[in-house]
Amino acid sequence: MTSSDSAQTPAKAPAKDPWDLPDVSGLVVGVLGGTGPQGKGLAYRLALAGQRVIIGSRAADRARAAADELGHGVEGADNAETARRSDVVIVAVPWEGHGKTLESLREELAGKLVVDCVNPLGFDKKGAYALKPEEGSAAEQAAALLPDSRVAAAFHHLSAVLLQDPEIAEIDTDVMVLGEERADVEIVQALAGRIAGMRGVFAGRLRNAHQVESLVANLISVNRRYKAHAGLRVTDV
């Protein structure tokens, strides 16, 4: 028997526990569009969990007024300052202004983890319906416009009404998180998990963001029929 035959094969490292997520408590989270219902609700919940949060708006005074209203240490600034001062930036602007907003902040967002939660939707007399951006999704548009940023997608299916209601202690929902790099996805999962009742679940690469964004049109239909604020749970994980 040769020495190579007798050598033991190195043991494989155990698979990483997918629920072993990083500590994100020290990260500064900026919310672009933080004066709108969704952005304001996310800012409130993250700040309530102890996260340092800055909300951004085109007008700094409007952002500061919204931050004062939220309390819990939330700060307000214009969008550019918010982007510069934050480690992670959540994009919660209206779809109509999505592209122009990100294009104008390319320099400030360079090197940042950008989390897109925008849902491209149209509305007519039949209700809400999904729009298909040229790039494939809002998240993919963000990635194309921000080549020096790391883009993920998450927080699409949350009810702004529930997020902003101080009488509701927990938000009973999962957050589907999409991204190209596992480390970035896990940061976003961990941020979602900081909010009471929530859990972040990996849901694929950015090329799969369109159907996640589009599902909001279905949830709007559910909410209208059942007078609810529906969320999602992923079973068996």
Short mmCIF file of C-alpha atoms in Angstrom, two decimals:
data_model
loop_
_atom_site.label_atom_id
_atom_site.label_comp_id
_atom_site.label_asym_id
_atom_site.label_seq_id
_atom_site.Cartn_x
_atom_site.Cartn_y
_atom_site.Cartn_z
CA MET A 1 0.00 0.00 0.00
CA THR A 2 1.45 3.34 -0.96
CA SER A 3 1.60 6.31 1.33
CA SER A 4 -1.00 8.02 -0.83
CA ASP A 5 -3.31 5.02 -0.41
CA SER A 6 -2.96 5.14 3.34
CA ALA A 7 -3.47 8.88 3.63
CA GLN A 8 -6.83 9.74 5.04
CA THR A 9 -9.18 11.73 2.85
CA PRO A 10 -9.78 15.12 4.48
CA ALA A 11 -13.21 15.30 6.07
CA LYS A 12 -15.67 17.63 4.43
CA ALA A 13 -16.60 20.72 6.39
CA PRO A 14 -20.14 20.49 7.72
CA ALA A 15 -22.72 22.34 5.66
CA LYS A 16 -23.42 25.82 6.88
CA ASP A 17 -26.63 26.16 8.87
CA PRO A 18 -28.87 28.37 6.68
CA TRP A 19 -30.30 29.95 9.84
CA ASP A 20 -26.88 30.93 11.16
CA LEU A 21 -27.16 34.60 10.28
CA PRO A 22 -24.81 37.50 11.01
CA ASP A 23 -25.19 40.07 13.77
CA VAL A 24 -26.49 43.18 12.02
CA SER A 25 -27.40 45.18 15.12
CA GLY A 26 -24.61 47.69 14.52
CA LEU A 27 -25.50 48.52 10.92
CA VAL A 28 -26.99 51.87 9.95
CA VAL A 29 -30.03 51.35 7.72
CA GLY A 30 -31.14 54.09 5.35
CA VAL A 31 -34.60 54.09 3.79
CA LEU A 32 -35.00 56.00 0.53
CA GLY A 33 -38.64 56.97 0.23
CA GLY A 34 -38.85 56.84 4.00
CA THR A 35 -41.68 59.34 4.15
CA GLY A 36 -44.00 57.07 2.14
CA PRO A 37 -46.20 54.44 3.83
CA GLN A 38 -43.99 51.41 3.14
CA GLY A 39 -40.70 53.11 3.86
CA LYS A 40 -42.00 54.79 6.97
CA GLY A 41 -43.39 51.51 8.27
CA LEU A 42 -40.12 49.66 7.69
CA ALA A 43 -38.17 52.46 9.36
CA TYR A 44 -40.46 52.33 12.37
CA ARG A 45 -40.20 48.54 12.80
CA LEU A 46 -36.43 48.44 12.39
CA ALA A 47 -35.93 51.33 14.82
CA LEU A 48 -38.29 49.66 17.27
CA ALA A 49 -36.01 46.61 17.10
CA GLY A 50 -33.02 48.77 18.03
CA GLN A 51 -31.59 49.41 14.57
CA ARG A 52 -30.14 52.83 13.81
CA VAL A 53 -32.28 54.19 10.98
CA ILE A 54 -32.10 57.23 8.70
CA ILE A 55 -35.05 58.02 6.46
CA GLY A 56 -34.46 59.87 3.23
CA SER A 57 -36.59 62.09 1.05
CA ARG A 58 -35.98 64.52 -1.78
CA ALA A 59 -36.66 67.24 0.81
CA ALA A 60 -34.57 67.00 3.99
CA ASP A 61 -37.08 68.95 6.08
CA ARG A 62 -39.84 66.52 5.13
CA ALA A 63 -37.62 63.59 6.12
CA ARG A 64 -36.76 65.19 9.46
CA ALA A 65 -40.43 65.86 10.21
CA ALA A 66 -41.28 62.20 9.49
CA ALA A 67 -38.35 61.04 11.63
CA ASP A 68 -39.49 63.19 14.56
CA GLU A 69 -42.95 61.67 14.22
CA LEU A 70 -41.56 58.12 14.33
CA GLY A 71 -39.22 58.67 17.27
CA HIS A 72 -37.07 55.74 18.49
CA GLY A 73 -33.94 57.57 17.40
CA VAL A 74 -34.87 57.72 13.71
CA GLU A 75 -33.07 60.48 11.82
CA GLY A 76 -34.09 62.27 8.65
CA ALA A 77 -32.00 63.64 5.77
CA ASP A 78 -32.16 64.14 2.04
CA ASN A 79 -31.70 61.04 -0.09
CA ALA A 80 -28.04 61.70 -0.91
CA GLU A 81 -27.01 62.17 2.72
CA THR A 82 -29.06 59.14 3.75
CA ALA A 83 -27.23 57.01 1.18
CA ARG A 84 -23.81 58.29 2.23
CA ARG A 85 -24.35 57.70 5.95
CA SER A 86 -25.91 54.23 5.72
CA ASP A 87 -24.38 50.75 5.55
CA VAL A 88 -27.51 49.22 4.05
CA VAL A 89 -29.97 51.22 1.96
CA ILE A 90 -33.58 50.11 1.45
CA VAL A 91 -35.24 51.50 -1.69
CA ALA A 92 -38.92 52.16 -1.03
CA VAL A 93 -39.66 54.89 -3.56
CA PRO A 94 -42.67 54.83 -5.93
CA TRP A 95 -42.05 52.79 -9.06
CA GLU A 96 -42.54 55.87 -11.24
CA GLY A 97 -39.48 57.52 -9.70
CA HIS A 98 -37.39 54.39 -9.17
CA GLY A 99 -34.98 54.67 -12.08
CA LYS A 100 -34.32 58.40 -11.85
CA THR A 101 -33.82 58.26 -8.07
CA LEU A 102 -31.24 55.49 -8.25
CA GLU A 103 -29.45 56.97 -11.23
CA SER A 104 -29.04 60.25 -9.36
CA LEU A 105 -27.55 58.45 -6.33
CA ARG A 106 -25.12 56.13 -8.14
CA GLU A 107 -22.08 57.74 -6.56
CA GLU A 108 -23.52 57.86 -3.02
CA LEU A 109 -24.65 54.22 -3.24
CA ALA A 110 -21.33 52.88 -4.52
CA GLY A 111 -20.05 50.10 -2.26
CA LYS A 112 -23.34 49.87 -0.38
CA LEU A 113 -25.74 46.96 0.01
CA VAL A 114 -28.93 48.20 -1.67
CA VAL A 115 -32.18 46.38 -0.87
CA ASP A 116 -34.92 47.02 -3.40
CA CYS A 117 -38.51 46.52 -2.22
CA VAL A 118 -40.28 48.32 -5.07
CA ASN A 119 -43.19 46.63 -6.82
CA PRO A 120 -43.82 47.72 -10.44
CA LEU A 121 -47.62 47.73 -10.63
CA GLY A 122 -50.35 49.21 -12.77
CA PHE A 123 -53.97 49.76 -11.81
CA ASP A 124 -57.17 49.80 -13.82
CA LYS A 125 -60.86 49.08 -13.21
CA LYS A 126 -60.03 45.37 -12.83
CA GLY A 127 -57.55 46.08 -10.03
CA ALA A 128 -53.78 45.80 -9.69
CA TYR A 129 -51.59 44.07 -12.25
CA ALA A 130 -47.86 43.52 -12.62
CA LEU A 131 -45.68 45.55 -14.95
CA LYS A 132 -42.57 44.03 -16.58
CA PRO A 133 -39.62 46.43 -16.59
CA GLU A 134 -37.26 46.26 -19.54
CA GLU A 135 -34.53 44.86 -17.26
CA GLY A 136 -36.91 42.16 -15.96
CA SER A 137 -37.75 43.56 -12.53
CA ALA A 138 -37.25 46.60 -10.33
CA ALA A 139 -34.36 44.84 -8.60
CA GLU A 140 -32.64 44.07 -11.89
CA GLN A 141 -33.14 47.67 -12.97
CA ALA A 142 -31.45 48.74 -9.72
CA ALA A 143 -28.54 46.37 -10.39
CA ALA A 144 -28.13 47.76 -13.92
CA LEU A 145 -28.19 51.37 -12.70
CA LEU A 146 -25.88 50.73 -9.73
CA PRO A 147 -22.91 48.74 -11.07
CA ASP A 148 -20.78 49.64 -8.05
CA SER A 149 -23.40 48.56 -5.48
CA ARG A 150 -24.48 45.13 -4.25
CA VAL A 151 -28.19 44.77 -4.92
CA ALA A 152 -30.65 42.48 -3.15
CA ALA A 153 -34.44 42.40 -3.16
CA ALA A 154 -36.75 41.97 -0.16
CA PHE A 155 -39.65 43.38 1.90
CA HIS A 156 -42.09 43.38 -1.04
CA HIS A 157 -45.12 41.76 0.60
CA LEU A 158 -45.50 43.77 3.80
CA SER A 159 -48.62 45.70 4.71
CA ALA A 160 -47.80 49.35 5.31
CA VAL A 161 -50.89 49.56 7.54
CA LEU A 162 -49.62 46.80 9.84
CA LEU A 163 -46.06 48.10 9.82
CA GLN A 164 -47.14 51.54 11.04
CA ASP A 165 -49.67 50.37 13.64
CA PRO A 166 -48.10 50.72 17.13
CA GLU A 167 -50.82 48.49 18.59
CA ILE A 168 -49.50 45.50 16.62
CA ALA A 169 -46.56 43.92 18.42
CA GLU A 170 -45.62 41.33 15.78
CA ILE A 171 -45.90 41.17 12.00
CA ASP A 172 -46.83 37.59 11.11
CA THR A 173 -45.04 37.07 7.81
CA ASP A 174 -41.98 35.78 6.00
CA VAL A 175 -39.80 38.03 3.87
CA MET A 176 -38.56 36.55 0.60
CA VAL A 177 -34.97 37.68 0.02
CA LEU A 178 -33.23 37.51 -3.35
CA GLY A 179 -29.64 38.30 -4.25
CA GLU A 180 -26.45 37.22 -5.95
CA GLU A 181 -24.14 36.85 -2.94
CA ARG A 182 -24.96 34.65 0.04
CA ALA A 183 -23.35 37.04 2.50
CA ASP A 184 -25.51 39.93 1.31
CA VAL A 185 -28.68 37.83 1.36
CA GLU A 186 -27.92 36.74 4.91
CA ILE A 187 -27.51 40.35 6.05
CA VAL A 188 -30.97 41.14 4.69
CA GLN A 189 -32.43 37.97 6.22
CA ALA A 190 -30.96 38.98 9.56
CA LEU A 191 -32.43 42.49 9.28
CA ALA A 192 -35.85 41.01 8.54
CA GLY A 193 -35.48 38.72 11.55
CA ARG A 194 -34.89 41.72 13.81
CA ILE A 195 -38.54 42.69 13.33
CA ALA A 196 -40.80 40.81 15.72
CA GLY A 197 -42.76 38.04 13.95
CA MET A 198 -40.75 38.20 10.73
CA ARG A 199 -38.33 35.77 9.17
CA GLY A 200 -36.13 36.27 6.10
CA VAL A 201 -36.11 33.35 3.65
CA PHE A 202 -33.74 33.01 0.68
CA ALA A 203 -35.82 32.91 -2.50
CA GLY A 204 -33.33 32.86 -5.37
CA ARG A 205 -31.18 35.12 -7.51
CA LEU A 206 -32.21 38.51 -8.82
CA ARG A 207 -33.40 36.96 -12.07
CA ASN A 208 -36.29 35.57 -10.03
CA ALA A 209 -37.31 38.93 -8.60
CA HIS A 210 -40.06 39.66 -11.14
CA GLN A 211 -42.49 37.05 -9.86
CA VAL A 212 -41.82 38.06 -6.25
CA GLU A 213 -42.53 41.71 -7.04
CA SER A 214 -45.57 40.73 -9.11
CA LEU A 215 -47.15 38.67 -6.34
CA VAL A 216 -48.12 41.92 -4.63
CA ALA A 217 -50.85 42.33 -7.24
CA ASN A 218 -52.34 39.05 -6.03
CA LEU A 219 -52.09 40.10 -2.39
CA ILE A 220 -53.92 43.35 -3.19
CA SER A 221 -56.74 41.25 -4.66
CA VAL A 222 -56.78 39.07 -1.52
CA ASN A 223 -56.90 42.11 0.72
CA ARG A 224 -59.76 43.72 -1.16
CA ARG A 225 -61.89 40.58 -1.17
CA TYR A 226 -61.30 39.61 2.46
CA LYS A 227 -60.79 43.08 3.99
CA ALA A 228 -57.40 41.91 5.23
CA HIS A 229 -53.70 42.82 5.29
CA ALA A 230 -52.40 39.50 3.94
CA GLY A 231 -48.80 38.36 4.23
CA LEU A 232 -46.93 35.19 3.27
CA ARG A 233 -45.51 32.19 5.12
CA VAL A 234 -43.18 29.66 3.51
CA THR A 235 -43.90 26.20 4.93
CA ASP A 236 -41.53 23.36 5.80
CA VAL A 237 -38.38 25.48 6.17
#
